[in-house]
mmCIF file of C-alpha atoms in Angstrom:
data_model
loop_
_atom_site.group_PDB
_atom_site.id
_atom_site.type_symbol
_atom_site.label_atom_id
_atom_site.label_comp_id
_atom_site.label_asym_id
_atom_site.label_seq_id
_atom_site.Cartn_x
_atom_site.Cartn_y
_atom_site.Cartn_z
ATOM 1 C CA MET L 1 35.125 46.014 26.427
ATOM 2 C CA HIS L 2 37.088 43.101 25.729
ATOM 3 C CA GLU L 3 36.171 39.805 23.879
ATOM 4 C CA THR L 4 36.061 36.685 25.705
ATOM 5 C CA SER L 5 36.448 33.289 24.241
ATOM 6 C CA PHE L 6 34.083 30.502 24.494
ATOM 7 C CA SER L 7 33.666 26.996 23.225
ATOM 8 C CA LEU L 8 30.402 24.987 22.935
ATOM 9 C CA THR L 9 29.817 21.185 22.242
ATOM 10 C CA THR L 10 26.986 21.237 19.829
ATOM 11 C CA ARG L 11 26.939 17.807 18.215
ATOM 12 C CA PRO L 12 29.037 14.711 18.570
ATOM 13 C CA GLY L 13 32.641 15.372 17.440
ATOM 14 C CA VAL L 14 31.991 19.147 16.887
ATOM 15 C CA VAL L 15 33.232 21.844 19.451
ATOM 16 C CA ILE L 16 32.394 25.446 18.255
ATOM 17 C CA ARG L 17 34.878 28.062 19.261
ATOM 18 C CA GLY L 18 34.161 31.809 19.123
ATOM 19 C CA ARG L 19 34.528 35.146 20.870
ATOM 20 C CA ALA L 20 31.923 37.416 22.580
ATOM 21 C CA LEU L 21 31.886 41.034 23.385
ATOM 22 C CA ASP L 22 29.007 40.997 25.873
ATOM 23 C CA LEU L 23 27.458 43.869 27.969
ATOM 24 C CA GLY L 24 25.114 41.177 29.641
ATOM 25 C CA TYR L 25 21.874 43.001 28.430
ATOM 26 C CA GLY L 26 20.169 44.539 25.348
ATOM 27 C CA PRO L 27 20.375 43.320 21.807
ATOM 28 C CA VAL L 28 23.331 40.985 20.536
ATOM 29 C CA GLY L 29 24.884 41.064 16.942
ATOM 30 C CA LEU L 30 25.996 37.794 15.559
ATOM 31 C CA PHE L 31 28.380 37.362 12.607
ATOM 32 C CA LEU L 32 28.272 34.325 10.440
ATOM 33 C CA HIS L 33 31.124 33.677 7.948
ATOM 34 C CA GLY L 34 31.270 32.234 4.601
ATOM 35 C CA PHE L 35 31.935 28.763 3.162
ATOM 36 C CA ARG L 36 35.563 27.800 3.935
ATOM 37 C CA SER L 37 36.310 30.970 5.735
ATOM 38 C CA HIS L 38 36.487 32.043 9.331
ATOM 39 C CA CYS L 39 35.442 34.669 11.948
ATOM 40 C CA ASP L 40 38.705 36.604 11.795
ATOM 41 C CA GLY L 41 38.365 38.219 8.430
ATOM 42 C CA GLU L 42 38.410 41.873 7.645
ATOM 43 C CA LYS L 43 34.594 42.264 7.901
ATOM 44 C CA ALA L 44 34.340 40.303 11.052
ATOM 45 C CA GLN L 45 36.953 42.354 12.756
ATOM 46 C CA ALA L 46 35.474 45.657 11.485
ATOM 47 C CA LEU L 47 32.161 44.620 13.044
ATOM 48 C CA VAL L 48 33.707 43.851 16.303
ATOM 49 C CA ALA L 49 35.709 47.329 16.461
ATOM 50 C CA HIS L 50 32.272 48.938 15.478
ATOM 51 C CA ALA L 51 30.475 47.157 18.351
ATOM 52 C CA ARG L 52 33.143 48.121 20.849
ATOM 53 C CA GLU L 53 32.938 51.833 19.680
ATOM 54 C CA ARG L 54 29.122 51.795 19.984
ATOM 55 C CA ALA L 55 28.770 49.672 23.062
ATOM 56 C CA TYR L 56 27.017 46.847 21.220
ATOM 57 C CA SER L 57 27.169 43.196 22.383
ATOM 58 C CA TRP L 58 28.626 41.183 19.713
ATOM 59 C CA VAL L 59 29.441 37.537 19.118
ATOM 60 C CA ARG L 60 31.461 35.652 16.243
ATOM 61 C CA PHE L 61 32.393 32.055 15.842
ATOM 62 C CA ASP L 62 33.833 29.440 13.633
ATOM 63 C CA LEU L 63 31.435 27.070 11.838
ATOM 64 C CA ALA L 64 32.236 23.313 12.264
ATOM 65 C CA ALA L 65 35.228 22.434 10.162
ATOM 66 C CA HIS L 66 36.333 25.909 9.788
ATOM 67 C CA GLY L 67 38.706 28.080 11.547
ATOM 68 C CA ALA L 68 39.276 27.255 15.348
ATOM 69 C CA SER L 69 36.284 24.904 15.641
ATOM 70 C CA SER L 70 36.538 21.179 15.203
ATOM 71 C CA GLY L 71 34.862 18.845 12.850
ATOM 72 C CA VAL L 72 35.598 17.250 9.449
ATOM 73 C CA LEU L 73 34.425 19.341 6.385
ATOM 74 C CA GLU L 74 33.422 16.041 4.451
ATOM 75 C CA GLU L 75 30.961 15.313 7.341
ATOM 76 C CA GLN L 76 29.227 18.578 7.532
ATOM 77 C CA THR L 77 25.717 19.540 6.355
ATOM 78 C CA VAL L 78 23.775 22.685 6.033
ATOM 79 C CA SER L 79 21.435 21.404 8.731
ATOM 80 C CA GLY L 80 24.384 20.719 11.011
ATOM 81 C CA TRP L 81 25.702 24.214 10.602
ATOM 82 C CA LEU L 82 22.458 25.670 11.330
ATOM 83 C CA GLU L 83 22.204 23.740 14.489
ATOM 84 C CA ASP L 84 25.534 24.968 15.429
ATOM 85 C CA ALA L 85 24.452 28.662 14.810
ATOM 86 C CA LEU L 86 21.351 28.300 16.683
ATOM 87 C CA ALA L 87 23.237 26.895 19.661
ATOM 88 C CA VAL L 88 25.679 29.881 19.716
ATOM 89 C CA ALA L 89 22.598 32.243 19.485
ATOM 90 C CA GLU L 90 20.749 30.352 22.261
ATOM 91 C CA ARG L 91 23.651 31.252 24.637
ATOM 92 C CA THR L 92 22.171 34.818 24.799
ATOM 93 C CA ALA L 93 18.461 34.084 24.608
ATOM 94 C CA PRO L 94 16.060 35.600 24.990
ATOM 95 C CA ARG L 95 17.879 38.868 23.941
ATOM 96 C CA PRO L 96 17.131 39.739 20.366
ATOM 97 C CA LEU L 97 19.658 39.282 17.644
ATOM 98 C CA VAL L 98 20.886 41.410 14.535
ATOM 99 C CA LEU L 99 22.378 38.776 12.404
ATOM 100 C CA VAL L 100 25.150 39.841 9.762
ATOM 101 C CA GLY L 101 25.727 36.752 7.455
ATOM 102 C CA SER L 102 28.240 36.710 4.535
ATOM 103 C CA SER L 103 27.736 34.348 1.632
ATOM 104 C CA LEU L 104 26.920 30.911 3.170
ATOM 105 C CA GLY L 105 26.532 32.753 6.527
ATOM 106 C CA ALA L 106 23.834 34.793 5.053
ATOM 107 C CA TRP L 107 21.909 31.673 3.957
ATOM 108 C CA LEU L 108 22.171 30.458 7.560
ATOM 109 C CA ALA L 109 21.068 33.772 8.864
ATOM 110 C CA VAL L 110 17.713 33.367 6.956
ATOM 111 C CA ALA L 111 17.402 29.871 8.137
ATOM 112 C CA MET L 112 17.816 31.039 11.670
ATOM 113 C CA ALA L 113 15.146 33.595 11.209
ATOM 114 C CA ARG L 114 12.837 31.324 9.446
ATOM 115 C CA ALA L 115 13.010 28.699 12.261
ATOM 116 C CA ARG L 116 11.996 31.104 14.855
ATOM 117 C CA ARG L 117 13.837 29.313 17.758
ATOM 118 C CA VAL L 118 15.654 32.693 18.675
ATOM 119 C CA PRO L 119 14.229 36.142 18.480
ATOM 120 C CA VAL L 120 15.857 37.691 15.392
ATOM 121 C CA ALA L 121 15.356 41.534 15.131
ATOM 122 C CA GLY L 122 17.084 42.309 11.870
ATOM 123 C CA LEU L 123 19.189 40.784 9.012
ATOM 124 C CA VAL L 124 22.138 42.283 7.091
ATOM 125 C CA LEU L 125 22.914 39.734 4.415
ATOM 126 C CA LEU L 126 26.161 40.198 2.463
ATOM 127 C CA ALA L 127 26.282 38.647 -1.062
ATOM 128 C CA PRO L 128 23.995 35.752 0.096
ATOM 129 C CA ALA L 129 24.978 32.496 -1.232
ATOM 130 C CA PHE L 130 21.420 31.091 -1.378
ATOM 131 C CA ASN L 131 21.087 27.620 -2.753
ATOM 132 C CA PHE L 132 24.725 27.568 -3.781
ATOM 133 C CA LEU L 133 25.158 23.989 -3.240
ATOM 134 C CA GLN L 134 22.270 23.009 -5.540
ATOM 135 C CA ARG L 135 23.600 25.313 -8.429
ATOM 136 C CA TYR L 136 27.227 23.779 -7.607
ATOM 137 C CA TYR L 137 26.039 20.235 -7.909
ATOM 138 C CA ALA L 138 24.015 21.002 -11.044
ATOM 139 C CA SER L 139 27.270 22.379 -12.779
ATOM 140 C CA PHE L 140 29.002 18.886 -12.777
ATOM 141 C CA SER L 141 28.352 16.170 -15.481
ATOM 142 C CA GLU L 142 26.161 13.347 -14.631
ATOM 143 C CA ASP L 143 29.108 11.036 -14.614
ATOM 144 C CA LEU L 144 30.693 13.057 -12.026
ATOM 145 C CA ARG L 145 27.550 13.349 -10.002
ATOM 146 C CA ARG L 146 27.228 9.683 -10.177
ATOM 147 C CA GLN L 147 30.847 9.075 -8.940
ATOM 148 C CA TRP L 148 30.133 11.614 -6.120
ATOM 149 C CA ARG L 149 26.994 9.717 -4.975
ATOM 150 C CA ALA L 150 28.723 6.293 -5.168
ATOM 151 C CA ASP L 151 31.988 7.386 -3.281
ATOM 152 C CA GLY L 152 30.178 9.511 -0.874
ATOM 153 C CA TYR L 153 32.557 12.435 -1.369
ATOM 154 C CA LEU L 154 34.308 14.390 -4.055
ATOM 155 C CA ALA L 155 37.937 15.654 -3.929
ATOM 156 C CA LEU L 156 38.295 19.283 -5.138
ATOM 157 C CA PRO L 157 41.436 21.313 -5.765
ATOM 158 C CA ASP L 158 42.195 23.746 -2.820
ATOM 159 C CA LEU L 159 42.931 27.016 -4.471
ATOM 160 C CA TYR L 160 44.040 28.584 -1.427
ATOM 161 C CA ALA L 161 46.588 25.983 -0.585
ATOM 162 C CA PRO L 162 49.893 24.743 -2.030
ATOM 163 C CA ALA L 163 49.393 23.025 -5.658
ATOM 164 C CA GLY L 164 48.067 19.574 -5.564
ATOM 165 C CA THR L 165 46.155 20.167 -2.227
ATOM 166 C CA VAL L 166 42.614 18.980 -2.243
ATOM 167 C CA TYR L 167 39.549 19.080 0.189
ATOM 168 C CA ARG L 168 36.652 16.724 0.233
ATOM 169 C CA LEU L 169 32.987 17.548 0.144
ATOM 170 C CA GLY L 170 30.630 14.795 1.290
ATOM 171 C CA HIS L 171 27.498 13.969 -0.909
ATOM 172 C CA ARG L 172 25.315 14.400 2.328
ATOM 173 C CA LEU L 173 25.959 18.041 2.227
ATOM 174 C CA ILE L 174 24.268 18.063 -1.304
ATOM 175 C CA GLU L 175 21.469 15.806 -0.204
ATOM 176 C CA ASP L 176 20.570 18.050 2.717
ATOM 177 C CA ALA L 177 20.806 21.379 0.891
ATOM 178 C CA ASP L 178 17.186 21.158 -0.567
ATOM 179 C CA ALA L 179 15.747 21.127 3.008
ATOM 180 C CA HIS L 180 17.141 24.699 3.252
ATOM 181 C CA ASP L 181 15.939 25.978 -0.236
ATOM 182 C CA VAL L 182 14.904 29.604 0.025
ATOM 183 C CA LEU L 183 14.383 30.313 -3.608
ATOM 184 C CA SER L 184 11.823 27.800 -5.059
ATOM 185 C CA SER L 185 8.895 29.081 -3.104
ATOM 186 C CA PRO L 186 8.020 32.192 -0.946
ATOM 187 C CA ILE L 187 9.146 32.298 2.510
ATOM 188 C CA THR L 188 8.034 34.611 5.458
ATOM 189 C CA LEU L 189 10.588 36.140 8.023
ATOM 190 C CA PRO L 190 9.763 37.933 11.194
ATOM 191 C CA CYS L 191 12.208 40.849 10.811
ATOM 192 C CA PRO L 192 13.545 43.665 8.471
ATOM 193 C CA LEU L 193 16.192 42.636 6.100
ATOM 194 C CA THR L 194 18.757 44.315 4.057
ATOM 195 C CA ILE L 195 20.789 42.649 1.318
ATOM 196 C CA ILE L 196 24.143 44.199 0.035
ATOM 197 C CA HIS L 197 25.535 42.672 -3.192
ATOM 198 C CA GLY L 198 28.397 43.688 -5.345
ATOM 199 C CA GLU L 199 27.562 44.355 -8.898
ATOM 200 C CA GLN L 200 30.653 42.560 -10.110
ATOM 201 C CA ASP L 201 30.341 39.504 -7.894
ATOM 202 C CA ASP L 202 31.371 36.629 -10.015
ATOM 203 C CA VAL L 203 30.850 33.911 -7.243
ATOM 204 C CA VAL L 204 27.207 34.442 -6.506
ATOM 205 C CA ARG L 205 25.426 36.499 -9.133
ATOM 206 C CA PRO L 206 23.322 39.592 -8.057
ATOM 207 C CA SER L 207 20.466 37.875 -9.817
ATOM 208 C CA VAL L 208 20.234 35.471 -6.744
ATOM 209 C CA SER L 209 19.582 38.227 -4.331
ATOM 210 C CA GLU L 210 17.119 39.811 -6.634
ATOM 211 C CA ALA L 211 15.217 36.600 -6.992
ATOM 212 C CA PHE L 212 15.132 36.045 -3.238
ATOM 213 C CA LEU L 213 13.804 39.670 -2.697
ATOM 214 C CA ARG L 214 10.979 39.143 -5.067
ATOM 215 C CA HIS L 215 9.469 36.375 -3.080
ATOM 216 C CA VAL L 216 10.474 36.836 0.630
ATOM 217 C CA ARG L 217 7.859 38.308 2.927
ATOM 218 C CA ALA L 218 9.318 40.599 5.593
ATOM 219 C CA PRO L 219 8.385 43.842 7.640
ATOM 220 C CA ALA L 220 10.821 45.701 5.347
ATOM 221 C CA LYS L 221 13.091 44.394 2.858
ATOM 222 C CA ARG L 222 15.710 46.131 0.338
ATOM 223 C CA LEU L 223 18.670 45.400 -1.716
ATOM 224 C CA ILE L 224 21.766 47.659 -1.951
ATOM 225 C CA MET L 225 23.972 47.154 -5.028
ATOM 226 C CA ILE L 226 27.510 48.157 -4.655
ATOM 227 C CA PRO L 227 29.107 49.564 -7.950
ATOM 228 C CA GLY L 228 32.038 47.688 -8.741
ATOM 229 C CA GLY L 229 31.744 45.374 -5.702
ATOM 230 C CA ASP L 230 32.968 41.896 -5.673
ATOM 231 C CA HIS L 231 32.052 38.891 -3.573
ATOM 232 C CA ARG L 232 34.050 39.795 -0.512
ATOM 233 C CA LEU L 233 32.583 43.333 -0.202
ATOM 234 C CA THR L 234 35.439 44.469 1.933
ATOM 235 C CA ALA L 235 35.264 47.906 0.150
ATOM 236 C CA ALA L 236 31.569 48.120 1.484
ATOM 237 C CA ILE L 237 32.473 47.648 5.103
ATOM 238 C CA PRO L 238 31.306 51.292 5.968
ATOM 239 C CA ARG L 239 27.955 50.681 4.508
ATOM 240 C CA ILE L 240 27.692 47.332 6.134
ATOM 241 C CA LEU L 241 28.182 49.219 9.560
ATOM 242 C CA GLU L 242 25.598 51.848 8.775
ATOM 243 C CA GLU L 243 23.103 49.139 7.972
ATOM 244 C CA VAL L 244 23.841 47.405 11.384
ATOM 245 C CA ASP L 245 23.370 50.826 13.014
ATOM 246 C CA ALA L 246 20.059 51.187 11.106
ATOM 247 C CA LEU L 247 18.576 48.104 12.587
ATOM 248 C CA TRP L 248 19.915 48.310 16.214
ATOM 249 C CA PRO L 249 17.180 50.572 17.428
ATOM 250 C CA ARG L 250 14.617 48.089 16.496
ATOM 251 C CA ALA L 251 16.457 45.409 18.290
ATOM 252 C CA ASP L 252 16.874 47.867 21.254
ATOM 253 C CA ARG L 253 13.225 48.274 21.533
ATOM 254 C CA ALA L 254 12.600 44.550 21.356
ATOM 255 C CA ALA L 255 14.979 44.053 24.279
ATOM 256 C CA GLU L 256 13.341 46.535 26.275
ATOM 257 C CA ALA L 257 9.962 45.028 25.655
ATOM 258 C CA SER L 258 11.158 41.710 26.774
ATOM 259 C CA ALA L 259 13.032 42.841 29.779
#
């Protein structure tokens, strides 16, 4: 099987670009990448290679203002990214989905399952960055938050670009984040979920996953801690693939039942 490229206009000024490995039937795996990342990373490529070996249908795409997709980062919101992800998922509806989300992508995966607009049969959540925008905003002084609100954006140093390079985050991103809060009160999801978190993750502390697991209601839930694991979790790729395999039979049964 070979991946085919697709593009999808999801919102004004936003064209989502991705790739699909599609049998045309059965469950579909969907990978959602992290903040300021893309769908060509090591985990994404490993998932596609695994899908090809196991004859799974698999989809990956770049969020708006990331990778090959269009859009301006300063104009994005969690709600907008969620709509983009749901639009990609709806391309294969009503086939059941196994969602694998990394960091921000894990937060979006939970939001997709909670929205119940597409049939989600299982979640594999990698170092989920639940509510990270709220925590990030709270880490700034009141003066800087006031400036951010007044200007409508905040310019931040880009640690992955030449010295002096900045990127801009709109204040609407912060204002919108609370609509997708998954930590302040219990939520109910329609499918099993597995969280994989590195013990040495200094970007999103493991306590975030522990807090989420305490109050989420789901048919099955568990947290796998990776000794020495960092936020990227690339060393845990074999375990990630195992967890996808563990969820796939349930998705297969759901696909057969709906056929």
